[in-house]
Short mmCIF file of C-alpha atoms (C1' of nucleotides) in Angstrom, two decimals:
data_model
loop_
_atom_site.label_atom_id
_atom_site.label_comp_id
_atom_site.label_asym_id
_atom_site.label_seq_id
_atom_site.Cartn_x
_atom_site.Cartn_y
_atom_site.Cartn_z
CA UNK A 1 34.89 129.65 44.78
CA UNK A 2 33.84 133.01 46.16
CA UNK A 3 35.99 132.50 49.26
CA UNK A 4 39.14 132.82 47.24
CA UNK A 5 37.89 135.95 45.52
CA UNK A 6 36.90 137.55 48.81
CA UNK A 7 40.25 136.74 50.28
CA UNK A 8 42.20 138.37 47.47
CA UNK A 9 39.87 141.33 47.64
CA UNK A 10 40.86 141.78 51.29
CA UNK A 11 44.53 141.62 50.39
CA UNK A 12 43.87 144.09 47.62
CA UNK A 13 42.44 146.50 50.16
CA UNK A 14 45.85 146.64 51.80
CA UNK A 15 47.49 146.97 48.38
CA UNK A 16 45.11 149.78 47.53
CA UNK A 17 46.17 151.64 50.64
CA UNK A 18 49.74 151.44 49.33
CA UNK A 19 48.79 152.65 45.87
CA UNK A 20 49.05 156.37 46.52
CA UNK A 21 52.24 158.35 46.93
CA UNK A 22 50.83 160.67 49.56
CA UNK A 23 49.68 157.78 51.69
CA UNK A 24 53.08 156.12 51.43
CA UNK A 25 54.75 159.33 52.48
CA UNK A 26 52.44 159.55 55.49
CA UNK A 27 53.11 155.94 56.37
CA UNK A 28 56.87 156.46 56.31
CA UNK A 29 56.39 159.45 58.54
CA UNK A 30 54.14 157.48 60.86
CA UNK A 31 56.70 154.70 60.97
CA UNK A 32 58.73 156.95 63.22
CA UNK A 33 56.06 157.36 65.84
CA UNK A 34 52.62 158.78 66.34
CA UNK A 35 51.59 162.05 64.74
CA UNK A 36 48.53 164.26 64.75
CA UNK A 37 46.47 164.80 61.61
CA UNK A 38 47.66 168.36 61.37
CA UNK A 39 51.34 167.36 61.53
CA UNK A 40 50.77 164.81 58.82
CA UNK A 41 48.97 167.26 56.59
CA UNK A 42 51.88 169.66 56.87
CA UNK A 43 54.46 167.01 55.97
CA UNK A 44 52.48 165.70 53.02
CA UNK A 45 51.49 169.16 51.85
CA UNK A 46 47.79 168.35 51.78
CA UNK A 47 44.72 169.95 53.26
CA UNK A 48 43.67 168.65 56.64
CA UNK A 49 40.40 167.26 55.26
CA UNK A 50 42.22 165.40 52.53
CA UNK A 51 44.77 164.05 54.98
CA UNK A 52 41.99 162.85 57.24
CA UNK A 53 40.43 160.93 54.37
CA UNK A 54 43.70 159.27 53.45
CA UNK A 55 44.22 158.33 57.08
CA UNK A 56 40.84 156.73 57.16
CA UNK A 57 41.72 154.60 54.19
CA UNK A 58 44.89 153.52 55.92
CA UNK A 59 42.90 152.72 59.02
CA UNK A 60 40.38 150.74 57.01
CA UNK A 61 43.21 148.70 55.55
CA UNK A 62 44.47 148.04 59.06
CA UNK A 63 47.77 149.81 58.52
CA UNK A 64 47.33 152.47 61.18
CA UNK A 65 45.57 152.88 64.51
CA UNK A 66 44.51 156.11 66.17
CA UNK A 67 44.07 157.44 69.64
CA UNK A 68 42.19 160.53 70.67
CA UNK A 69 43.71 162.78 73.28
CA UNK A 70 41.88 166.00 73.99
CA UNK A 71 41.28 167.81 70.76
CA UNK A 72 43.87 165.96 68.76
CA UNK A 73 43.80 162.55 67.18
CA UNK A 74 47.15 160.78 67.07
CA UNK A 75 47.80 158.15 64.41
CA UNK A 76 50.46 155.45 64.44
CA UNK A 77 51.32 152.36 62.41
CA UNK A 78 49.42 149.40 63.74
CA UNK A 79 52.43 147.11 64.16
CA UNK A 80 55.97 146.28 63.20
CA UNK A 81 54.71 144.14 60.38
CA UNK A 82 53.68 147.35 58.64
CA UNK A 83 57.29 148.52 58.70
CA UNK A 84 58.34 145.15 57.33
CA UNK A 85 55.80 145.58 54.56
CA UNK A 86 57.04 149.08 53.74
CA UNK A 87 60.60 147.82 53.59
CA UNK A 88 59.59 144.93 51.33
CA UNK A 89 57.85 147.40 49.07
CA UNK A 90 60.93 149.56 48.98
CA UNK A 91 63.20 146.63 48.20
CA UNK A 92 61.08 145.57 45.25
CA UNK A 93 60.71 149.12 43.98
CA UNK A 94 64.44 149.70 44.22
CA UNK A 95 65.43 146.46 42.61
CA UNK A 96 62.97 146.55 39.78
CA UNK A 97 61.73 149.98 38.92
CA UNK A 98 64.25 151.50 36.58
CA UNK A 99 63.11 155.02 37.24
CA UNK A 100 63.86 154.76 40.94
CA UNK A 101 67.39 153.59 40.24
CA UNK A 102 67.88 156.45 37.89
CA UNK A 103 66.44 159.01 40.28
CA UNK A 104 68.62 157.83 43.11
CA UNK A 105 71.74 157.77 41.02
CA UNK A 106 71.19 161.17 39.46
CA UNK A 107 70.56 162.69 42.84
CA UNK A 108 73.62 161.09 44.33
CA UNK A 109 76.38 161.83 41.88
CA UNK A 110 78.95 160.18 44.11
CA UNK A 111 76.74 157.39 45.30
CA UNK A 112 79.59 154.92 45.81
CA UNK A 113 81.45 157.30 48.05
CA UNK A 114 78.43 157.61 50.24
CA UNK A 115 78.37 153.98 51.35
CA UNK A 116 76.22 153.80 54.47
CA UNK A 117 77.52 152.49 57.75
CA UNK A 118 75.72 149.43 59.21
CA UNK A 119 73.72 149.96 62.36
CA UNK A 120 75.68 147.57 64.57
CA UNK A 121 78.95 149.10 63.49
CA UNK A 122 77.71 152.56 64.40
CA UNK A 123 76.54 151.37 67.80
CA UNK A 124 80.02 150.02 68.57
CA UNK A 125 81.77 153.18 67.53
CA UNK A 126 79.36 155.33 69.50
CA UNK A 127 80.19 153.24 72.56
CA UNK A 128 83.88 153.77 71.91
CA UNK A 129 83.34 157.50 71.37
CA UNK A 130 84.85 157.37 67.90
CA UNK A 131 82.07 159.12 66.01
CA UNK A 132 79.77 162.08 66.23
CA UNK A 133 76.24 161.09 65.29
CA UNK A 134 74.11 163.69 63.56
CA UNK A 135 70.31 163.52 63.61
CA UNK A 136 69.18 165.82 60.80
CA UNK A 137 65.47 165.47 61.39
CA UNK A 138 63.27 168.26 62.76
CA UNK A 139 63.47 168.79 66.55
CA UNK A 140 60.07 167.26 67.29
CA UNK A 141 61.03 164.00 65.63
CA UNK A 142 64.34 164.01 67.44
CA UNK A 143 62.54 164.55 70.71
CA UNK A 144 60.26 161.59 70.06
CA UNK A 145 63.25 159.29 69.99
CA UNK A 146 66.77 159.19 68.53
CA UNK A 147 69.99 157.22 68.40
CA UNK A 148 71.74 157.48 71.78
CA UNK A 149 74.22 160.33 71.87
CA UNK A 150 73.08 161.83 68.60
CA UNK A 151 73.22 165.58 68.12
CA UNK A 152 70.14 167.15 66.56
CA UNK A 153 71.09 169.43 63.68
CA UNK A 154 68.20 170.09 61.28
CA UNK A 155 69.22 171.03 57.72
CA UNK A 156 68.65 174.75 58.19
CA UNK A 157 70.96 174.77 61.18
CA UNK A 158 73.71 172.79 59.53
CA UNK A 159 75.69 175.82 58.33
CA UNK A 160 75.48 177.43 61.73
CA UNK A 161 76.63 174.22 63.36
CA UNK A 162 79.55 173.97 60.95
CA UNK A 163 80.60 177.55 61.75
CA UNK A 164 80.55 176.82 65.46
CA UNK A 165 82.54 173.71 64.89
CA UNK A 166 85.22 175.55 62.98
CA UNK A 167 85.45 178.24 65.66
CA UNK A 168 86.18 175.54 68.17
CA UNK A 169 89.05 174.28 66.09
CA UNK A 170 87.13 171.63 64.20
CA UNK A 171 86.93 167.89 64.59
CA UNK A 172 88.17 166.93 61.19
CA UNK A 173 89.87 163.83 62.43
CA UNK A 174 86.62 162.68 63.95
CA UNK A 175 84.16 160.80 61.79
CA UNK A 176 80.60 162.06 61.47
CA UNK A 177 77.64 159.81 60.79
CA UNK A 178 74.33 161.38 59.75
CA UNK A 179 70.92 159.80 59.63
CA UNK A 180 67.35 160.88 59.02
CA UNK A 181 63.96 159.29 58.48
CA UNK A 182 64.74 156.33 56.35
CA UNK A 183 66.71 155.01 53.43
CA UNK A 184 65.06 157.47 51.10
CA UNK A 185 64.96 160.54 53.17
CA UNK A 186 67.31 162.93 51.47
CA UNK A 187 68.21 164.98 54.52
CA UNK A 188 71.09 162.75 55.54
CA UNK A 189 72.40 162.62 51.97
CA UNK A 190 72.40 166.38 51.81
CA UNK A 191 74.14 166.72 55.14
CA UNK A 192 76.82 164.19 54.25
CA UNK A 193 77.40 165.88 50.91
CA UNK A 194 77.80 169.24 52.64
CA UNK A 195 80.14 167.89 55.31
CA UNK A 196 82.30 166.29 52.66
CA UNK A 197 82.47 169.57 50.81
CA UNK A 198 83.93 170.95 53.99
CA UNK A 199 86.53 168.24 53.87
CA UNK A 200 85.16 166.28 56.77
CA UNK A 201 84.92 162.53 57.03
CA UNK A 202 81.18 161.96 56.88
CA UNK A 203 79.05 158.93 56.24
CA UNK A 204 75.42 158.05 56.29
CA UNK A 205 73.79 155.50 58.59
CA UNK A 206 72.17 152.67 56.68
CA UNK A 207 68.41 153.18 56.52
CA UNK A 208 67.11 155.62 59.11
CA UNK A 209 65.63 155.93 62.55
CA UNK A 210 62.50 153.78 62.14
CA UNK A 211 64.66 150.87 61.02
CA UNK A 212 67.05 151.46 63.89
CA UNK A 213 64.15 151.31 66.31
CA UNK A 214 62.64 148.25 64.67
CA UNK A 215 65.98 146.46 64.86
CA UNK A 216 65.62 146.65 68.63
CA UNK A 217 68.63 148.93 69.10
CA UNK A 218 68.68 151.39 72.01
CA UNK A 219 66.71 154.60 71.69
CA UNK A 220 67.11 157.79 73.68
CA UNK A 221 64.08 159.96 74.33
CA UNK A 222 63.91 163.56 75.33
CA UNK A 223 60.68 165.22 76.18
CA UNK A 224 60.23 168.52 74.41
CA UNK A 225 58.57 171.57 76.00
CA UNK B 1 61.44 168.84 46.84
CA UNK B 2 60.18 167.11 43.73
CA UNK B 3 62.65 164.29 44.26
CA UNK B 4 60.77 163.05 47.27
CA UNK B 5 57.44 163.21 45.47
CA UNK B 6 58.80 161.34 42.47
CA UNK B 7 60.25 158.68 44.71
CA UNK B 8 57.00 158.03 46.50
CA UNK B 9 55.20 158.02 43.19
CA UNK B 10 57.51 155.19 42.07
CA UNK B 11 56.78 153.25 45.25
CA UNK B 12 53.11 153.89 44.70
CA UNK B 13 53.38 152.29 41.27
CA UNK B 14 54.32 149.04 42.97
CA UNK B 15 51.54 149.53 45.49
CA UNK B 16 49.11 150.16 42.68
CA UNK B 17 50.05 146.87 41.10
CA UNK B 18 49.07 145.20 44.37
CA UNK B 19 45.77 147.04 44.59
CA UNK B 20 43.69 144.63 42.54
CA UNK B 21 42.50 141.21 43.64
CA UNK B 22 42.90 139.64 40.25
CA UNK B 23 46.48 140.79 39.98
CA UNK B 24 47.26 139.45 43.44
CA UNK B 25 45.77 136.12 42.49
CA UNK B 26 47.91 136.02 39.38
CA UNK B 27 51.00 136.95 41.37
CA UNK B 28 50.42 134.14 43.85
CA UNK B 29 50.03 131.77 40.95
CA UNK B 30 53.18 133.11 39.31
CA UNK B 31 55.03 132.74 42.60
CA UNK B 32 55.06 129.02 41.88
CA UNK B 33 56.80 129.27 38.56
CA UNK B 34 56.37 130.65 35.09
CA UNK B 35 53.04 130.51 33.32
CA UNK B 36 51.67 131.48 29.94
CA UNK B 37 49.10 134.24 29.54
CA UNK B 38 46.44 131.73 28.66
CA UNK B 39 47.07 129.63 31.79
CA UNK B 40 46.85 132.74 33.91
CA UNK B 41 43.63 133.89 32.32
CA UNK B 42 42.07 130.52 33.05
CA UNK B 43 43.09 130.55 36.70
CA UNK B 44 41.93 134.12 37.28
CA UNK B 45 38.77 133.63 35.27
CA UNK B 46 39.45 136.61 33.04
CA UNK B 47 39.57 137.13 29.31
CA UNK B 48 42.98 136.78 27.71
CA UNK B 49 43.07 140.45 26.70
CA UNK B 50 42.24 141.57 30.19
CA UNK B 51 44.83 139.23 31.67
CA UNK B 52 47.43 140.58 29.27
CA UNK B 53 46.73 144.11 30.40
CA UNK B 54 47.02 143.20 34.05
CA UNK B 55 50.29 141.45 33.32
CA UNK B 56 51.59 144.55 31.67
CA UNK B 57 50.82 146.57 34.74
CA UNK B 58 52.69 144.05 36.85
CA UNK B 59 55.59 144.20 34.43
CA UNK B 60 55.58 147.97 34.52
CA UNK B 61 55.78 147.85 38.30
CA UNK B 62 58.74 145.49 38.01
CA UNK B 63 56.99 142.62 39.73
CA UNK B 64 57.14 140.17 36.83
CA UNK B 65 59.38 139.44 33.86
CA UNK B 66 58.45 137.67 30.68
CA UNK B 67 60.09 135.47 28.11
CA UNK B 68 58.82 134.66 24.67
CA UNK B 69 59.14 131.10 23.43
CA UNK B 70 57.54 130.32 20.09
CA UNK B 71 53.96 131.48 20.13
CA UNK B 72 53.65 131.69 23.88
CA UNK B 73 54.83 134.32 26.32
CA UNK B 74 55.79 133.00 29.74
CA UNK B 75 55.60 135.27 32.77
CA UNK B 76 57.35 134.81 36.10
CA UNK B 77 57.92 136.86 39.27
CA UNK B 78 61.02 138.97 38.86
CA UNK B 79 62.73 137.84 42.05
CA UNK B 80 62.41 136.35 45.51
CA UNK B 81 61.87 139.80 46.96
CA UNK B 82 58.46 139.76 45.30
CA UNK B 83 57.54 136.66 47.28
CA UNK B 84 58.79 138.39 50.42
CA UNK B 85 56.59 141.36 49.56
CA UNK B 86 53.55 139.16 49.00
CA UNK B 87 54.14 137.44 52.32
CA UNK B 88 54.50 140.78 54.10
CA UNK B 89 51.25 141.91 52.54
CA UNK B 90 49.56 138.73 53.69
CA UNK B 91 50.88 139.09 57.23
CA UNK B 92 49.55 142.63 57.53
CA UNK B 93 46.23 141.73 55.97
CA UNK B 94 45.82 138.75 58.29
CA UNK B 95 46.79 140.57 61.41
CA UNK B 96 44.77 143.68 60.82
CA UNK B 97 41.88 143.23 58.50
CA UNK B 98 38.99 141.99 60.56
CA UNK B 99 37.14 140.61 57.58
CA UNK B 100 39.96 138.28 56.65
CA UNK B 101 40.07 136.86 60.15
CA UNK B 102 36.37 136.29 60.03
CA UNK B 103 36.45 134.72 56.58
CA UNK B 104 39.21 132.34 57.55
CA UNK B 105 37.53 131.32 60.79
CA UNK B 106 34.11 130.82 59.28
CA UNK B 107 35.55 128.70 56.52
CA UNK B 108 37.55 126.62 58.91
CA UNK B 109 35.12 125.64 61.62
CA UNK B 110 37.72 123.54 63.35
CA UNK B 111 40.63 125.83 62.69
CA UNK B 112 42.53 124.81 65.82
CA UNK B 113 42.40 121.17 64.92
CA UNK B 114 43.96 121.94 61.60
CA UNK B 115 47.24 123.24 62.99
CA UNK B 116 49.75 123.18 60.17
CA UNK B 117 52.96 121.20 60.36
CA UNK B 118 56.20 123.23 60.04
CA UNK B 119 58.28 122.71 56.91
CA UNK B 120 61.40 121.40 58.64
CA UNK B 121 59.37 118.92 60.65
CA UNK B 122 57.76 117.58 57.50
CA UNK B 123 61.12 117.23 55.80
CA UNK B 124 62.40 115.09 58.66
CA UNK B 125 59.37 112.84 58.70
CA UNK B 126 59.51 112.40 54.94
CA UNK B 127 63.11 111.27 55.28
CA UNK B 128 62.07 108.77 57.92
CA UNK B 129 59.17 107.56 55.79
CA UNK B 130 56.64 108.40 58.47
CA UNK B 131 54.22 110.42 56.38
CA UNK B 132 52.48 110.45 53.05
CA UNK B 133 52.68 113.88 51.47
CA UNK B 134 49.77 114.95 49.32
CA UNK B 135 50.15 117.65 46.65
CA UNK B 136 46.60 118.73 45.88
CA UNK B 137 47.48 121.21 43.13
CA UNK B 138 46.70 120.60 39.45
CA UNK B 139 49.07 118.23 37.64
CA UNK B 140 50.87 120.97 35.68
CA UNK B 141 51.82 122.78 38.85
CA UNK B 142 52.94 119.54 40.43
CA UNK B 143 55.07 118.81 37.38
CA UNK B 144 56.76 122.20 37.61
CA UNK B 145 58.08 121.33 41.04
CA UNK B 146 56.89 119.69 44.26
CA UNK B 147 57.95 118.52 47.69
CA UNK B 148 60.14 115.39 47.31
CA UNK B 149 58.12 112.22 47.54
CA UNK B 150 54.78 113.97 47.36
CA UNK B 151 51.86 112.26 45.64
CA UNK B 152 49.83 114.41 43.28
CA UNK B 153 46.12 114.13 44.02
CA UNK B 154 44.10 117.07 42.64
CA UNK B 155 40.80 117.72 44.46
CA UNK B 156 38.62 116.05 41.85
CA UNK B 157 40.66 112.87 42.15
CA UNK B 158 40.66 112.79 45.93
CA UNK B 159 37.61 110.54 46.24
CA UNK B 160 39.01 108.11 43.71
CA UNK B 161 42.32 108.06 45.53
CA UNK B 162 40.56 107.41 48.84
CA UNK B 163 38.65 104.49 47.31
CA UNK B 164 41.84 102.95 46.00
CA UNK B 165 43.46 103.41 49.36
CA UNK B 166 40.64 101.61 51.14
CA UNK B 167 40.76 98.74 48.66
CA UNK B 168 44.40 98.26 49.49
CA UNK B 169 43.60 97.94 53.16
CA UNK B 170 44.10 101.61 54.05
CA UNK B 171 46.94 103.41 55.71
CA UNK B 172 45.04 104.79 58.64
CA UNK B 173 47.95 104.50 60.99
CA UNK B 174 50.04 106.57 58.62
CA UNK B 175 49.86 110.35 58.86
CA UNK B 176 48.99 112.35 55.78
CA UNK B 177 50.18 115.90 55.15
CA UNK B 178 48.54 117.93 52.41
CA UNK B 179 49.74 121.17 50.85
CA UNK B 180 48.79 123.41 47.98
CA UNK B 181 49.66 126.85 46.63
CA UNK B 182 50.08 128.87 49.74
CA UNK B 183 48.74 129.70 53.14
CA UNK B 184 45.46 130.84 51.66
CA UNK B 185 44.88 128.27 49.05
CA UNK B 186 41.86 126.34 50.20
CA UNK B 187 42.65 123.11 48.39
CA UNK B 188 44.75 121.68 51.21
CA UNK B 189 42.15 122.71 53.79
CA UNK B 190 39.47 120.91 51.85
CA UNK B 191 41.57 117.80 51.44
CA UNK B 192 42.48 117.68 55.12
CA UNK B 193 38.85 118.16 56.11
CA UNK B 194 37.81 115.31 53.83
CA UNK B 195 40.55 112.98 55.03
CA UNK B 196 39.56 113.63 58.62
CA UNK B 197 35.96 112.84 57.80
CA UNK B 198 37.26 109.48 56.68
CA UNK B 199 38.89 109.07 60.07
CA UNK B 200 42.42 109.52 58.84
CA UNK B 201 45.17 111.41 60.56
CA UNK B 202 45.67 114.38 58.27
CA UNK B 203 47.38 117.73 58.66
CA UNK B 204 48.24 120.64 56.50
CA UNK B 205 51.75 121.86 55.67
CA UNK B 206 52.36 125.41 56.87
CA UNK B 207 52.13 127.83 53.95
CA UNK B 208 52.43 126.17 50.57
CA UNK B 209 54.81 125.25 47.81
CA UNK B 210 56.16 128.69 46.89
CA UNK B 211 57.21 129.26 50.50
CA UNK B 212 58.76 125.80 50.63
CA UNK B 213 60.80 126.61 47.56
CA UNK B 214 61.78 130.05 48.84
CA UNK B 215 62.93 128.53 52.12
CA UNK B 216 65.56 126.69 50.11
CA UNK B 217 64.18 123.23 50.83
CA UNK B 218 64.62 120.46 48.26
CA UNK B 219 62.32 120.38 45.26
CA UNK B 220 61.56 117.49 42.96
CA UNK B 221 60.71 118.18 39.33
CA UNK B 222 58.97 115.98 36.84
CA UNK B 223 58.47 116.94 33.24
CA UNK B 224 54.91 116.53 32.04
CA UNK B 225 53.85 115.40 28.54
"C1'" DA C 1 52.13 132.88 0.80
"C1'" DC C 2 48.27 130.79 3.57
"C1'" DA C 3 45.57 129.84 7.54
"C1'" DC C 4 46.09 129.40 12.54
"C1'" DT C 5 47.32 130.60 17.29
"C1'" DA C 6 48.98 133.40 21.29
"C1'" DT C 7 49.42 137.72 22.68
"C1'" DT C 8 49.12 142.68 22.52
"C1'" DC C 9 47.11 147.11 21.21
"C1'" DA C 10 43.40 150.73 20.85
"C1'" DA C 11 39.03 152.73 21.78
"C1'" DG C 12 35.03 153.05 24.56
"C1'" DT C 13 32.00 152.52 28.87
"C1'" DG C 14 30.70 152.46 33.71
"C1'" DA C 15 32.73 152.44 38.24
"C1'" DT C 16 36.08 154.09 41.46
"C1'" DT C 17 39.40 157.53 43.28
"C1'" DA C 18 41.89 161.92 44.62
"C1'" DG C 19 41.05 166.18 45.48
"C1'" DT C 20 38.25 170.55 46.95
"C1'" DA C 21 35.06 173.24 49.80
"C1'" DG C 22 31.94 173.83 53.32
"C1'" DA C 23 29.07 171.89 57.01
"C1'" DA C 24 28.93 168.90 61.09
"C1'" DT C 25 30.99 166.75 65.24
"C1'" DA C 26 33.55 166.54 69.46
"C1'" DC C 27 36.27 168.26 72.73
"C1'" DT C 28 38.56 172.32 75.48
"C1'" DT C 29 38.66 176.74 77.54
"C1'" DG C 30 36.91 181.00 79.28
"C1'" DC D 1 26.95 177.95 77.88
"C1'" DA D 2 29.51 180.32 74.19
"C1'" DA D 3 33.69 180.65 71.42
"C1'" DG D 4 37.47 178.27 69.48
"C1'" DT D 5 39.99 174.28 67.61
"C1'" DA D 6 41.04 169.59 65.59
"C1'" DT D 7 39.04 166.35 63.02
"C1'" DT D 8 35.56 164.11 60.30
"C1'" DC D 9 31.66 164.00 57.17
"C1'" DT D 10 29.12 165.21 52.84
"C1'" DA D 11 28.55 166.53 48.34
"C1'" DC D 12 30.79 167.48 43.95
"C1'" DT D 13 34.31 167.39 39.90
"C1'" DA D 14 38.05 165.68 37.13
"C1'" DA D 15 40.98 161.92 36.52
"C1'" DT D 16 41.97 157.09 36.55
"C1'" DC D 17 40.80 152.14 36.39
"C1'" DA D 18 38.77 147.51 35.13
"C1'" DC D 19 36.79 145.47 31.72
"C1'" DT D 20 34.90 144.58 26.93
"C1'" DT D 21 35.26 144.37 21.99
"C1'" DG D 22 37.51 144.15 17.74
"C1'" DA D 23 41.66 144.90 15.23
"C1'" DA D 24 46.83 144.40 14.90
"C1'" DT D 25 51.21 141.88 15.57
"C1'" DA D 26 54.27 138.00 15.67
"C1'" DG D 27 55.38 133.41 15.29
"C1'" DT D 28 54.14 128.39 13.57
"C1'" DG D 29 52.94 124.77 10.34
"C1'" DT D 30 51.31 123.65 5.58
#
DNA sequence: ACACTATTCAAGTGATTAGTAGAATACTTG
DNA sequence: CAAGTATTCTACTAATCACTTGAATAGTGT
């Protein structure tokens, strides 16, 4: 029964694409929107040539598509089912791989206090003007799409933003919700930890922006440059 | 940021476990219930030692658990999230990998005529006694759990079963629904094709038994030996 | 304690993979 | 058309993987 073997070999091709940490990192980055090869190489910390080769493997596995515009080639995930797959992978890894659990818990010493806020709940509160939403991703990602009303404060600008806030008398009574790329992007954790140090009421949004977008919730775009 | 790298490396470990056709075949088999190493090696067509090593990789990735009983070691998937992951993998592979599409369509020349019947619809018709349900998996899998009221007719016994049926006057007016291991197990396809050749009204159940079970639908068990 | 069975472990081989470096391609701009 | 840029292609190396073989472990029945 060679049919069966062939079939599993095709599935394995997709699995193989998921078998490398750098590729997974790229995929999570691509889950947020399309990126050029050069952007991806910078995020993953790889040479451009190497990045290109990884991207071609992802393309071969059908996980990403690309589009050429002028000099640049923009890659993007080929469908929402890829995000579903990434989430399923994450769920299994979290639930079963002991090391992940340990890593997460050692990084987040006060994990329980950092309970994330559900997406729908945040949306309501934003509508009612009860929270300040913080997008801690880099400006270009923010520009490509963000939670409506969110303020873009990348990590390196957080201290500056806090100073400004304090000058203006502070908003300590106000709740702050931070989010970043996804459930395992540490930026939002860091920001929440810092805000709490300052005595502010801060929480993290469950998951991150790609999941927000996939859930069909409203997205605000702002063209940069 | 070594944390990020470590994290993706952990995810990649799960991806790596999914990067081999033989392991995927084993996982799909395990999705139906627990199996001994020897059973698995037979299904995958591998040596016992090789099978054992693959199983250890799956265990390391947290995809399967095992339980020792007497001489034998029984493996099983470590949770329903693994089945969700396998389905997500299948969806992506189907939607994007051109070769899979082609394989499926060349194997099923009359694909459109073989539209599967949804699970809930089958359940209703079974209750009303309108259909005969055929479980074309091997007896041991049938014994471990099957759709209520299903008749176990492994492929090699299909002809015999058809002969008997004809002797008894046939049930040509009756509809027959066949199912097997999953959406890509060919057994049910083969059976349906054969039944149709005989002029019978036959359809395939959507997906297979593991998905039926995961959907929370009733399961009938029968102890063998 | 003995043979017997199911599984795992350990060492070795050939194939595949991730990464590097430099050339080749394709498109834009002057 | 020439110079410049973003990406891909083509070797090449070191590491990893799938698989085989034979030995080791653990449990069963005599």
